[in-house]
Amino acid sequence: MYEKTFPNKRFRITLAFLKKHIPTSETILDLGVSNPFSKIMEENGYSVINTKGEDLDNDQSTLKNEKYGVFTAFEIFEHLLNPYTILENVKCDKVFISIPMRLWFSSAYRSKTDKWDRHYHEFEDWQLDWLLEKTGFKIIDSVQFTHPVKKIGFRPLLRYFTPRYYLVYAEKVVNN
């Protein structure tokens, strides 16, 4: 319905991936304050709860106290000092995480004007996989995709061929 008007390719791919695995009857806890993509999820029939802007490295109370069946963290783990603690405190069995991947031709993102808009981590795919495994999750599905930009130059050319985003659906492993 809105897929052709999404601001970018990332939102289209992320929504299609979510719809592939999760029915709209599930309640989603989306890490981070309300944002354009949480609104897109709501417009597509999902019930979404967002965190309230608390420092998630120090305060995981929302993860512990809210009722949700799916956890999402879209482009937020790279801003956290300790995503391991977040995953330890997720109380549902289904997680969707997307990250911007570390690019060999570009340094880590750091805003010069906003002290919070920085990447503490820029993952390679195997690092996110390992983080999920160490916190008891098994990857069910994943996808990598590029993020072309409308600029001229060597790095913009590389962005047409080099995957920039990694999107993962994982489920908690039940140990008997």
Rosetta silent file (secondary structure, phi, psi, omega in degrees, C-alpha in Angstrom):
SEQUENCE: MYEKTFPNKRFRITLAFLKKHIPTSETILDLGVSNPFSKIMEENGYSVINTKGEDLDNDQSTLKNEKYGVFTAFEIFEHLLNPYTILENVKCDKVFISIPMRLWFSSAYRSKTDKWDRHYHEFEDWQLDWLLEKTGFKIIDSVQFTHPVKKIGFRPLLRYFTPRYYLVYAEKVVNN
SCORE:     score description
SCORE:     0.000 S_00000001
   1 L     0.000  -58.874  178.654    0.000    0.000    0.000 S_00000001
   2 L   -96.629   -2.135 -169.808    2.627    2.614    1.045 S_00000001
   3 H   -57.161  -32.679 -178.051    5.584    0.628   -0.228 S_00000001
   4 H   -78.281  -14.270 -178.532    6.065    2.726   -3.375 S_00000001
   5 H  -107.650    4.933  178.146    6.180    5.963   -1.377 S_00000001
   6 L   -58.911  146.898 -177.649    8.624    4.895    1.333 S_00000001
   7 L   -64.331  -21.654  179.220   11.492    7.337    1.681 S_00000001
   8 L  -160.897  169.306 -179.045   14.043    4.692    0.817 S_00000001
   9 H   -58.130  -37.183 -177.606   14.854    1.163   -0.161 S_00000001
  10 H   -57.809  -44.456 -179.426   15.760    0.236    3.451 S_00000001
  11 H   -65.769  -41.254  179.150   12.177    0.724    4.690 S_00000001
  12 H   -60.682  -47.790 -178.024   10.714   -1.319    1.797 S_00000001
  13 H   -66.104  -42.789 -178.470   13.063   -4.229    2.406 S_00000001
  14 H   -64.612  -43.678  178.655   12.646   -4.126    6.195 S_00000001
  15 H   -64.508  -43.777  178.379    8.844   -4.102    6.031 S_00000001
  16 H   -61.470  -39.909  179.302    8.751   -6.970    3.515 S_00000001
  17 H   -65.305  -43.921  178.567   11.136   -8.985    5.728 S_00000001
  18 H   -63.139  -47.099  179.937    8.994   -8.330    8.821 S_00000001
  19 H   -62.380  -31.645  179.317    5.775   -9.262    6.989 S_00000001
  20 H   -62.909  -31.504 -171.521    7.411  -12.473    5.759 S_00000001
  21 H  -113.999  -21.400 -171.583    7.926  -13.701    9.329 S_00000001
  22 L  -129.626  126.046  175.054    5.491  -11.970   11.700 S_00000001
  23 L   -73.818  157.910 -178.599    1.693  -11.648   11.560 S_00000001
  24 L   -68.903   -9.501  177.978    0.149   -8.296   12.452 S_00000001
  25 L   -72.988  -13.542 -179.969   -1.443   -9.886   15.538 S_00000001
  26 L   -78.884  143.258  172.276    1.963   -9.714   17.297 S_00000001
  27 E   -93.045  131.512 -175.912    2.850   -6.782   19.570 S_00000001
  28 E  -108.036  131.892  166.659    6.259   -5.317   18.775 S_00000001
  29 E   -98.843  112.141 -178.078    8.628   -3.594   21.180 S_00000001
  30 E  -100.147  116.941 -178.643   10.714   -1.339   18.930 S_00000001
  31 L   -66.422  126.199 -177.963   13.954   -0.198   20.536 S_00000001
  32 L   110.447  163.300  179.650   14.213    3.577   20.347 S_00000001
  33 L   -69.169  165.944  177.598   11.730    6.400   20.409 S_00000001
  34 L   -52.418  137.511 -173.089    8.871    6.595   17.927 S_00000001
  35 L  -147.003  173.138 -178.543   10.351    7.051   14.455 S_00000001
  36 H   -55.800  -37.462 -178.520    9.299    6.986   10.798 S_00000001
  37 H   -75.424  -33.518  176.169    9.642    3.204   10.563 S_00000001
  38 H   -64.134  -34.419  175.801    7.658    2.487   13.753 S_00000001
  39 H   -66.983  -38.765  177.027    4.884    4.588   12.204 S_00000001
  40 H   -62.931  -41.735  177.363    5.124    2.539    8.978 S_00000001
  41 H   -60.336  -44.059  178.606    4.759   -0.660   11.030 S_00000001
  42 H   -62.459  -43.550  179.085    1.634    0.785   12.700 S_00000001
  43 H   -62.317  -21.290  179.737    0.210    1.866    9.319 S_00000001
  44 L  -100.889   17.496  170.538    0.653   -1.751    8.194 S_00000001
  45 L    96.157    0.338  179.585   -1.371   -3.171   11.105 S_00000001
  46 L   -85.505  145.556  172.252    1.280   -3.862   13.750 S_00000001
  47 E   -91.403  119.295 -172.447    0.851   -2.824   17.375 S_00000001
  48 E  -121.650  131.262  171.917    4.108   -1.044   18.281 S_00000001
  49 E  -112.435  132.577  176.270    5.501    0.028   21.648 S_00000001
  50 E  -109.914  155.180  170.950    8.624    2.208   21.617 S_00000001
  51 L   -70.276  167.827 -167.464   11.109    2.877   24.370 S_00000001
  52 L  -103.476   10.307 -179.383   10.841    6.386   25.818 S_00000001
  53 L   100.550    4.551  177.339   14.282    7.868   25.203 S_00000001
  54 L   -65.112  158.622  176.329   15.946    6.405   28.286 S_00000001
  55 L   -73.122  101.493 -172.487   19.675    5.608   28.169 S_00000001
  56 L   -68.456  -19.749  175.216   19.349    1.986   27.048 S_00000001
  57 L   -67.629  -28.858 -177.000   22.917    1.130   28.049 S_00000001
  58 L  -109.058  -18.264 -171.921   21.930    1.756   31.673 S_00000001
  59 L  -134.970  104.514  177.042   18.165    1.224   31.762 S_00000001
  60 L  -107.329   23.061 -175.696   16.474   -1.864   30.314 S_00000001
  61 H   -60.933  -37.115  179.066   13.307   -1.515   32.420 S_00000001
  62 H   -61.901  -41.475  179.126   11.047   -1.147   29.359 S_00000001
  63 H   -61.670  -34.430 -177.052   12.369   -4.442   27.981 S_00000001
  64 H   -83.472  -29.872 -169.370   11.592   -6.123   31.302 S_00000001
  65 H  -102.621  -24.118 -179.232    8.216   -4.507   32.056 S_00000001
  66 L   -79.252  159.922  175.150    6.305   -4.198   28.759 S_00000001
  67 L  -103.727  119.319 -177.899    4.266   -7.014   27.199 S_00000001
  68 L  -154.351  152.958  179.425    5.443   -7.852   23.687 S_00000001
  69 L  -107.584  -14.597 -178.839    5.882  -10.885   21.463 S_00000001
  70 E  -138.079  138.940  177.254    8.473   -9.452   19.057 S_00000001
  71 E  -112.653  131.816  175.322   11.521   -7.264   19.675 S_00000001
  72 E  -125.174  143.918  175.105   12.884   -4.994   16.951 S_00000001
  73 E  -142.360   91.452 -177.173   16.052   -2.924   16.853 S_00000001
  74 E   -98.916  112.662 -179.212   16.419   -1.254   13.470 S_00000001
  75 L    52.190   51.429  175.565   19.674    0.693   13.121 S_00000001
  76 L  -130.510  -27.010 -178.311   20.128    1.247   16.844 S_00000001
  77 H   -59.457  -31.503 -179.301   22.642   -1.355   18.072 S_00000001
  78 H   -67.394  -18.382  179.364   25.505    0.607   16.522 S_00000001
  79 H   -89.947  -10.401 -175.442   24.695    3.523   18.876 S_00000001
  80 L   -95.171  144.894  174.262   24.828    1.406   22.046 S_00000001
  81 L   -73.621  -33.427 -172.085   27.882    0.662   24.129 S_00000001
  82 L  -137.444   73.845  177.916   26.487   -2.697   25.223 S_00000001
  83 H   -64.670  -20.675  177.304   23.968   -4.384   22.898 S_00000001
  84 H   -58.699  -46.800  179.994   24.737   -7.685   24.682 S_00000001
  85 H   -62.656  -37.547  177.079   22.913   -6.468   27.809 S_00000001
  86 H   -58.993  -52.277 -177.792   19.929   -5.418   25.713 S_00000001
  87 H   -63.526  -32.490  176.432   19.621   -8.901   24.193 S_00000001
  88 H   -64.087  -28.657 -176.097   20.003  -10.519   27.623 S_00000001
  89 H   -97.788   -0.583  175.127   16.982   -8.540   28.816 S_00000001
  90 L   -68.990  128.759 -176.092   14.674   -9.211   25.861 S_00000001
  91 L  -106.985   18.292  173.967   11.820  -11.315   27.241 S_00000001
  92 L  -117.437  175.542 -175.307   10.345  -12.616   24.001 S_00000001
  93 L   -99.990   -5.571 -175.117   11.504  -15.329   21.607 S_00000001
  94 E  -123.519  126.463  178.420   11.547  -13.377   18.316 S_00000001
  95 E  -130.113  143.093  173.326   13.970  -10.586   17.423 S_00000001
  96 E  -123.192  123.706 -178.786   14.525   -8.510   14.297 S_00000001
  97 E  -133.531  135.215  170.594   17.721   -6.503   14.156 S_00000001
  98 E  -127.149  145.896 -179.168   19.214   -4.447   11.376 S_00000001
  99 E  -137.202  149.564  165.921   22.580   -2.771   11.404 S_00000001
 100 E   -78.258  132.002 -177.029   24.625   -0.662    9.043 S_00000001
 101 E   -83.573  151.295  176.723   27.628   -2.798    8.223 S_00000001
 102 L   -63.708  130.705  178.931   31.215   -1.702    8.598 S_00000001
 103 L  -111.362  131.415 -176.910   32.532   -0.521    5.250 S_00000001
 104 L   -65.901  -21.916 -175.486   36.222   -0.812    4.438 S_00000001
 105 L  -103.536   11.577 -177.556   36.132    2.392    2.406 S_00000001
 106 L  -147.614  132.909  179.795   34.363    4.595    4.937 S_00000001
 107 L   -74.124  165.467 -179.811   35.131    5.439    8.574 S_00000001
 108 L   -58.515  144.032 -178.131   32.577    5.014   11.361 S_00000001
 109 L   -71.785  135.395  177.064   29.789    7.578   11.348 S_00000001
 110 E  -150.616  113.606  177.778   30.095   10.434   13.836 S_00000001
 111 L   -69.636  138.640  178.223   27.923   13.530   13.827 S_00000001
 112 L   -85.320  -15.270 -176.517   29.860   16.697   14.524 S_00000001
 113 L  -110.749  -17.114 -176.300   26.794   18.471   15.959 S_00000001
 114 L  -124.131  114.926 -175.548   24.934   15.750   17.901 S_00000001
 115 L   -69.400  -15.305  179.261   26.754   13.881   20.676 S_00000001
 116 L   -95.011  -22.697 -176.431   24.223   10.995   20.543 S_00000001
 117 L   -87.595   72.010 -178.673   24.146   10.525   16.778 S_00000001
 118 E  -142.302  156.806  176.600   27.301    8.443   16.547 S_00000001
 119 L  -102.421  112.347  174.414   28.192    4.846   15.867 S_00000001
 120 L   -76.505  -37.817  177.586   29.996    3.182   18.735 S_00000001
 121 L  -118.663  141.223  162.486   29.944   -0.133   16.829 S_00000001
 122 L  -127.981  107.778 -170.759   29.980   -0.785   13.129 S_00000001
 123 E   -81.245  153.942  158.237   29.468   -4.503   12.799 S_00000001
 124 L   -96.500  159.832 -175.094   30.443   -7.039   10.236 S_00000001
 125 H   -56.227  -41.474 -177.391   27.732   -9.653    9.705 S_00000001
 126 H   -64.440  -28.271  179.829   29.601  -12.360   11.653 S_00000001
 127 H   -70.765  -41.449  175.860   29.844  -10.072   14.708 S_00000001
 128 H   -66.752  -41.864  176.975   26.074   -9.615   14.936 S_00000001
 129 H   -55.889  -45.013 -178.483   25.612  -13.355   14.341 S_00000001
 130 H   -66.174  -41.930  177.337   28.007  -14.093   17.204 S_00000001
 131 H   -58.896  -45.279  178.426   26.285  -11.592   19.515 S_00000001
 132 H   -63.586  -44.888  179.196   22.932  -13.273   18.851 S_00000001
 133 H   -60.689  -44.382 -178.547   24.409  -16.744   19.382 S_00000001
 134 H   -65.471  -24.482  179.266   26.074  -15.710   22.666 S_00000001
 135 L   -99.709   12.109  171.504   22.748  -14.392   23.978 S_00000001
 136 L    91.602   18.882 -179.930   20.853  -17.577   23.104 S_00000001
 137 E  -108.621  149.460  175.366   19.349  -16.768   19.712 S_00000001
 138 E  -115.556  131.078  179.874   19.423  -18.764   16.482 S_00000001
 139 E   -75.076  125.049  179.484   19.271  -16.931   13.159 S_00000001
 140 E   -94.750  -38.686 -177.723   16.277  -18.054   11.114 S_00000001
 141 E  -155.259  152.039  176.854   16.664  -15.679    8.165 S_00000001
 142 E  -154.904  160.368  177.839   18.878  -12.790    7.112 S_00000001
 143 E  -150.362  143.998  172.755   19.456  -10.464    4.193 S_00000001
 144 E  -116.879  144.845  178.019   22.142   -7.976    3.200 S_00000001
 145 E  -149.291  159.302 -176.658   21.493   -5.091    0.865 S_00000001
 146 L   -85.141  168.782  177.078   23.197   -2.079   -0.659 S_00000001
 147 L  -139.478   78.291 -179.820   22.504    1.599   -0.105 S_00000001
 148 L   -64.380  149.467  175.317   23.317    3.545   -3.260 S_00000001
 149 L  -121.225  153.615 -178.009   23.608    7.314   -3.017 S_00000001
 150 L   -92.496   65.562  177.686   22.995    9.882   -5.740 S_00000001
 151 L  -135.046  165.136  178.319   26.479   11.345   -5.761 S_00000001
 152 L  -105.781  137.624  177.342   29.445   11.104   -8.065 S_00000001
 153 L   148.077  175.292 -178.246   32.704    9.580   -6.903 S_00000001
 154 H   -67.620  -49.169 -179.402   34.556    6.420   -6.008 S_00000001
 155 H   -64.601  -43.687  175.140   32.796    5.762   -2.669 S_00000001
 156 H   -58.472  -37.396  176.533   29.297    6.368   -4.097 S_00000001
 157 H   -62.334  -44.374  178.976   30.156    3.907   -6.885 S_00000001
 158 H   -61.719  -31.991 -179.760   31.247    1.302   -4.291 S_00000001
 159 H   -65.674  -20.039  176.335   27.911    1.742   -2.448 S_00000001
 160 L   -72.179  -23.477 -174.100   26.121    0.305   -5.497 S_00000001
 161 L  -115.493  -19.888 -174.087   27.939   -3.016   -5.042 S_00000001
 162 L   -99.176  121.132  177.493   28.884   -3.244   -1.360 S_00000001
 163 L   -57.136  132.608  179.482   26.184   -4.370    1.107 S_00000001
 164 L  -106.161  -32.695 -176.493   25.561   -1.617    3.673 S_00000001
 165 E  -116.741  146.899  177.448   22.742   -3.121    5.755 S_00000001
 166 E  -128.621  123.527 -176.288   22.339   -6.477    7.435 S_00000001
 167 E  -121.257  129.493 -172.789   18.858   -7.521    8.589 S_00000001
 168 E  -131.072  138.975  167.305   18.312  -10.580   10.786 S_00000001
 169 E  -113.313  125.021 -179.538   15.361  -12.529   12.160 S_00000001
 170 E  -135.205  153.874  177.694   16.343  -14.774   15.084 S_00000001
 171 E  -123.431  147.553  178.667   14.512  -16.875   17.658 S_00000001
 172 E   -65.321  134.274  177.770   15.466  -17.768   21.199 S_00000001
 173 L   -83.774  129.118  178.706   16.890  -21.260   21.506 S_00000001
 174 L   -92.198  120.385  177.787   15.071  -23.345   24.100 S_00000001
 175 L   -95.944  122.974  179.898   17.438  -25.417   26.195 S_00000001
 176 L   -98.945    0.000    0.000   15.896  -28.544   27.686 S_00000001
